Coordinates of N, CA and C in Angstrom, one line a residue:
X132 N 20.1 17.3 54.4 CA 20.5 18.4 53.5 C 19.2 18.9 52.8
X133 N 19.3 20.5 52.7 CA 17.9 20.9 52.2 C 18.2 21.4 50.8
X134 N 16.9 20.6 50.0 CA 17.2 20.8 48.5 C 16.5 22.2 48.0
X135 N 17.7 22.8 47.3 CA 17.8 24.0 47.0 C 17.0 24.3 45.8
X136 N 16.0 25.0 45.2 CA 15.9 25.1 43.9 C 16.0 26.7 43.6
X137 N 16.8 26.7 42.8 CA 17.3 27.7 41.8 C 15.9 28.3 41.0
X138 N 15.9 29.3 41.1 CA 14.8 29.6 39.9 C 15.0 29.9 38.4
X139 N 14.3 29.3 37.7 CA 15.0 29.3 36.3 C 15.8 30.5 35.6
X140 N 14.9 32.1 36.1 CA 15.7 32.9 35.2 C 16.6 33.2 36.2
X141 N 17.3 32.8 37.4 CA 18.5 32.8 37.7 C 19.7 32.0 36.9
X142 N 19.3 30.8 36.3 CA 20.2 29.7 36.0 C 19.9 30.3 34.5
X143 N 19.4 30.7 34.1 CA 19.7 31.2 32.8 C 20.6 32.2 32.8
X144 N 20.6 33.0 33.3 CA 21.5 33.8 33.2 C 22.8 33.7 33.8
X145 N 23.1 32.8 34.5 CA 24.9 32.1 34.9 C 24.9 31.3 34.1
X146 N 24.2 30.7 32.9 CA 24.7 29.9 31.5 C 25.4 30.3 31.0
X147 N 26.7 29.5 30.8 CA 27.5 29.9 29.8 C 27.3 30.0 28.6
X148 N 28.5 30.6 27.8 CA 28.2 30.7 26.2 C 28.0 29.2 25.6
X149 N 28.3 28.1 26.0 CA 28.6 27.1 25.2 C 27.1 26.7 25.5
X150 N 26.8 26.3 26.8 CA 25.3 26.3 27.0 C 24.2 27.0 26.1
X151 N 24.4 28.0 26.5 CA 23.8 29.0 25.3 C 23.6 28.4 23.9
X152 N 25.0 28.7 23.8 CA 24.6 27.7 22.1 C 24.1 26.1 21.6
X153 N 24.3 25.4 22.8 CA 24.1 24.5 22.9 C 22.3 24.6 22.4
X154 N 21.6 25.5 23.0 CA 20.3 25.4 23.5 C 19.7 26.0 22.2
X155 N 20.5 27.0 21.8 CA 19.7 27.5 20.5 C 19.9 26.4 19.5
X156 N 20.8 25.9 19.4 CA 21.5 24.7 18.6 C 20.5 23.5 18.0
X157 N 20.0 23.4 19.6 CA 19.0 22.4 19.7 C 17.6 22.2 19.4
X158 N 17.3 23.7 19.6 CA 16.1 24.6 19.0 C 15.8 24.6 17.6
X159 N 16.8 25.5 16.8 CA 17.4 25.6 15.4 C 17.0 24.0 15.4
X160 N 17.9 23.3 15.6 CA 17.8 22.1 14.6 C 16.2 21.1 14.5
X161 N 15.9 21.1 15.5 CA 14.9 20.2 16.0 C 13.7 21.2 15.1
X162 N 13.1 22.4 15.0 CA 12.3 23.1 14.3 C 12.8 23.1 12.6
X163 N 13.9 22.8 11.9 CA 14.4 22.4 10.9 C 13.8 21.7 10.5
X164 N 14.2 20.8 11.2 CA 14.1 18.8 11.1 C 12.6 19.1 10.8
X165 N 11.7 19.1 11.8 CA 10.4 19.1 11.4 C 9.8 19.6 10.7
X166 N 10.4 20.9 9.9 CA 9.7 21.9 8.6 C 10.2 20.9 7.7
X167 N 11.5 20.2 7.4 CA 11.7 19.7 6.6 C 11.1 18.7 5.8
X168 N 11.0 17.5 7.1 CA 10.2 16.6 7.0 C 8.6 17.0 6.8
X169 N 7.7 17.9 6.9 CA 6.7 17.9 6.3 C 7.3 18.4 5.2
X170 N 7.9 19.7 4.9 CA 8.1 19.9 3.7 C 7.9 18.3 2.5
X171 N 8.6 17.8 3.0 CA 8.7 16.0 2.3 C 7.4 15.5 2.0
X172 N 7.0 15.1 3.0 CA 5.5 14.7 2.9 C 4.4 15.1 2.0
X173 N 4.7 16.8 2.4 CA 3.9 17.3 1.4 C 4.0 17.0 0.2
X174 N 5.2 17.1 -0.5 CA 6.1 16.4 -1.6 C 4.9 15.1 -2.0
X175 N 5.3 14.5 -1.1 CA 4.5 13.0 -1.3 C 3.3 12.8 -1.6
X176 N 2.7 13.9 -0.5 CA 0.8 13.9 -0.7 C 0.9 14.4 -2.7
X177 N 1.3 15.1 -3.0 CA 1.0 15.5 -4.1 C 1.3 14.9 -5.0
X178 N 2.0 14.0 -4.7 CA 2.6 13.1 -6.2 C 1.3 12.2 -6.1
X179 N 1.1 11.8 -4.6 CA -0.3 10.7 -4.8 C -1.4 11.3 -4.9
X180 N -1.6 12.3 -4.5 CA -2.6 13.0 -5.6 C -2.8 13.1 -7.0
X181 N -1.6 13.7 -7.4 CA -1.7 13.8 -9.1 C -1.7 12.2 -10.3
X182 N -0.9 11.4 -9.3 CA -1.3 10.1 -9.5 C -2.9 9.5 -9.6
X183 N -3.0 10.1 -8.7 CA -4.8 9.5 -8.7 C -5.2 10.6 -9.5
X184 N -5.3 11.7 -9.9 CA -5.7 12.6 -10.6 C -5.7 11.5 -12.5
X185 N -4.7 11.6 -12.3 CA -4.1 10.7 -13.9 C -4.4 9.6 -14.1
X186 N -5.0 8.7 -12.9 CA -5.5 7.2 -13.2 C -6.8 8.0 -13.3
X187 N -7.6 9.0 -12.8 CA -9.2 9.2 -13.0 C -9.5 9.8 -14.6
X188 N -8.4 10.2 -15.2 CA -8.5 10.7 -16.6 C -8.6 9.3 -17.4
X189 N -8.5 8.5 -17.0 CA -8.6 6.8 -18.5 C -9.9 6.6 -18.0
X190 N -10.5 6.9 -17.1 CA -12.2 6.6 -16.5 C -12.9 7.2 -17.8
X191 N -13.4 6.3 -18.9 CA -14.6 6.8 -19.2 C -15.5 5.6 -19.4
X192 N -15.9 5.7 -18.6 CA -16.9 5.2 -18.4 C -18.0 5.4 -18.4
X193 N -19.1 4.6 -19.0 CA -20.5 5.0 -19.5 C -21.2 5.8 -18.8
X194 N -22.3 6.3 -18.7 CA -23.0 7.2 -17.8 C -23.6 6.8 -16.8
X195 N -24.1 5.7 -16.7 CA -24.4 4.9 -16.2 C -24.1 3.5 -16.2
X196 N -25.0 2.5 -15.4 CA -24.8 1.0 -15.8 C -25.5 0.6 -17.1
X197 N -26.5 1.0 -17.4 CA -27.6 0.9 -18.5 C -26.9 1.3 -19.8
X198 N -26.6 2.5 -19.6 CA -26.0 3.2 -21.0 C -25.2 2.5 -21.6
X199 N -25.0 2.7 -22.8 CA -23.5 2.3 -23.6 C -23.2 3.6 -24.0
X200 N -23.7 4.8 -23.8 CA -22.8 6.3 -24.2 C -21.8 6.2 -23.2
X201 N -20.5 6.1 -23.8 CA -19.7 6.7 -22.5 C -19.9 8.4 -22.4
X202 N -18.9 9.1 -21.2 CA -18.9 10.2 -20.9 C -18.3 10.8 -22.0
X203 N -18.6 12.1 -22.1 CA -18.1 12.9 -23.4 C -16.4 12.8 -23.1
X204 N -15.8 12.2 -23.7 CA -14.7 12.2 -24.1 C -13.7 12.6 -25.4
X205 N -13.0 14.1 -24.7 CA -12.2 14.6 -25.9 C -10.9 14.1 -25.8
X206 N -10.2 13.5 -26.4 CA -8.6 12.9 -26.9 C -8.2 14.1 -26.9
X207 N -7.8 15.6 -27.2 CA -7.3 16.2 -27.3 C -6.8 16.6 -25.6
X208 N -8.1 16.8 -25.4 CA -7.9 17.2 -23.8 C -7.0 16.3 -23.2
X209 N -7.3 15.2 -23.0 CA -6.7 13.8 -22.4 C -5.4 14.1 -22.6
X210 N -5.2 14.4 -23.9 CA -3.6 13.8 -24.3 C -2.9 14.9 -23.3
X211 N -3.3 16.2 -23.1 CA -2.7 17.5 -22.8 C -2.5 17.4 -21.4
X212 N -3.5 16.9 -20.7 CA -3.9 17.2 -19.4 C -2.8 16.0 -18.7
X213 N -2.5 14.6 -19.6 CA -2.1 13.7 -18.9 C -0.4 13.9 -19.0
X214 N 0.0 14.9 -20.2 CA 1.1 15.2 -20.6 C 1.7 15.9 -19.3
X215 N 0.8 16.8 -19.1 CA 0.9 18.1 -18.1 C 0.9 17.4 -17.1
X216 N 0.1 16.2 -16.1 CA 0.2 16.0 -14.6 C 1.5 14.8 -15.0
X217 N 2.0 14.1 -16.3 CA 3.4 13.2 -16.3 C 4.4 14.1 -16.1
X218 N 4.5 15.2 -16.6 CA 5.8 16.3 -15.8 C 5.8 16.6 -14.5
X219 N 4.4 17.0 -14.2 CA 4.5 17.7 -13.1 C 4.9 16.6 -11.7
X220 N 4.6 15.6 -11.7 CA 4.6 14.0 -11.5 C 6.2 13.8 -11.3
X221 N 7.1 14.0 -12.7 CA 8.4 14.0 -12.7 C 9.4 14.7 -12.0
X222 N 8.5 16.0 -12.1 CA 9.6 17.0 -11.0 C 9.6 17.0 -9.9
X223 N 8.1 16.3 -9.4 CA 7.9 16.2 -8.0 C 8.5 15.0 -7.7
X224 N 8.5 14.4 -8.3 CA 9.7 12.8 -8.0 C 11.2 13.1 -7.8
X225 N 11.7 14.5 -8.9 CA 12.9 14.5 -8.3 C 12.9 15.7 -7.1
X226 N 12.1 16.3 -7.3 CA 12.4 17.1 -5.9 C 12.1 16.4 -4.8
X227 N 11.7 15.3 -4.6 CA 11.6 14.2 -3.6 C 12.8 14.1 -3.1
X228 N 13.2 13.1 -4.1 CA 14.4 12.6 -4.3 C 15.3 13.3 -3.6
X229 N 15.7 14.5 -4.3 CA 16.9 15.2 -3.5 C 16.3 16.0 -2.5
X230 N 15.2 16.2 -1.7 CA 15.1 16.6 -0.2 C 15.3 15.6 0.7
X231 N 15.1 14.6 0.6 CA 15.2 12.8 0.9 C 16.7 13.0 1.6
X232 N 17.3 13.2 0.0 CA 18.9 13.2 0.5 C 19.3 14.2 1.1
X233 N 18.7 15.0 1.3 CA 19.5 16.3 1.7 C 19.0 16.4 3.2
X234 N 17.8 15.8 3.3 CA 17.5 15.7 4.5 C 18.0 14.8 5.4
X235 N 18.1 13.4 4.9 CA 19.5 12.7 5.1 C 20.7 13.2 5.6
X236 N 21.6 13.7 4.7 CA 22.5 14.6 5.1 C 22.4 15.3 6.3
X237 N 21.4 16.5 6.0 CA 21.8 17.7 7.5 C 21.4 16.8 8.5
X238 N 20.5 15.7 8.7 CA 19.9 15.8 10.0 C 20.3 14.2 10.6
X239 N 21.0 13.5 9.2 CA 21.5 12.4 9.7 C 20.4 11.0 10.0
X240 N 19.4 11.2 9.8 CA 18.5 10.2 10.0 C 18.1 9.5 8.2
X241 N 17.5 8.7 8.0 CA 16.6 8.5 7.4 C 15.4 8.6 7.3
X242 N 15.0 9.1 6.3 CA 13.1 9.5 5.8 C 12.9 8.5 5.6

């Protein structure tokens, strides 16, 4: 028996509708899934960024090894700047959070 090949944009076009949908279906979801999941990540990179942003703000440390001046340090700044990356810190935690789950949800897997 001699094996027949079909050429593809023949066999596309005798696809049925269910086919059809099947295929965008699978498309749609699978390009989702992976916006989503970096969407996340990115999430993540930035919390551990601003994390390490916020541990480099208690660095004052001298100017050197020799010195005892530490670096010019203003308290006012500090208090503001560490205020400002603990929220931003917080919202990124919960927007984590609930893409996590939601990602969960539509796509059925775990992050």
């Amino acid at each position: 028996m001699e094996n027949e090949v079909k050429p593809r944009f023949i066999e596309s076009l005798q696809r049925n509708n269910d086919q059809i949908r099947e295929d965008r279906a699978q498309t749609i979801g699978a390009d989702s899934e992976l916006i989503y999941r970096r969407r996340v990540e990115d999430i993540e990179l930035k919390i551990k960024r601003l994390e390490r942003e916020q541990e480099g703000l208690i660095d004052i440390s001298p100017l050197d090894r020799n010195s005892l001046t530490f670096a010019d340090f203003q308290p006012e700044t500090f208090v503001q700047k560490d205020i400002e990356l603990s929220l931003t810190v917080r919202n990124l935690n919960i927007q984590l959070e609930v893409a996590v789950k939601r990602f969960e949800y539509l796509f059925g897997k775990t992050f």
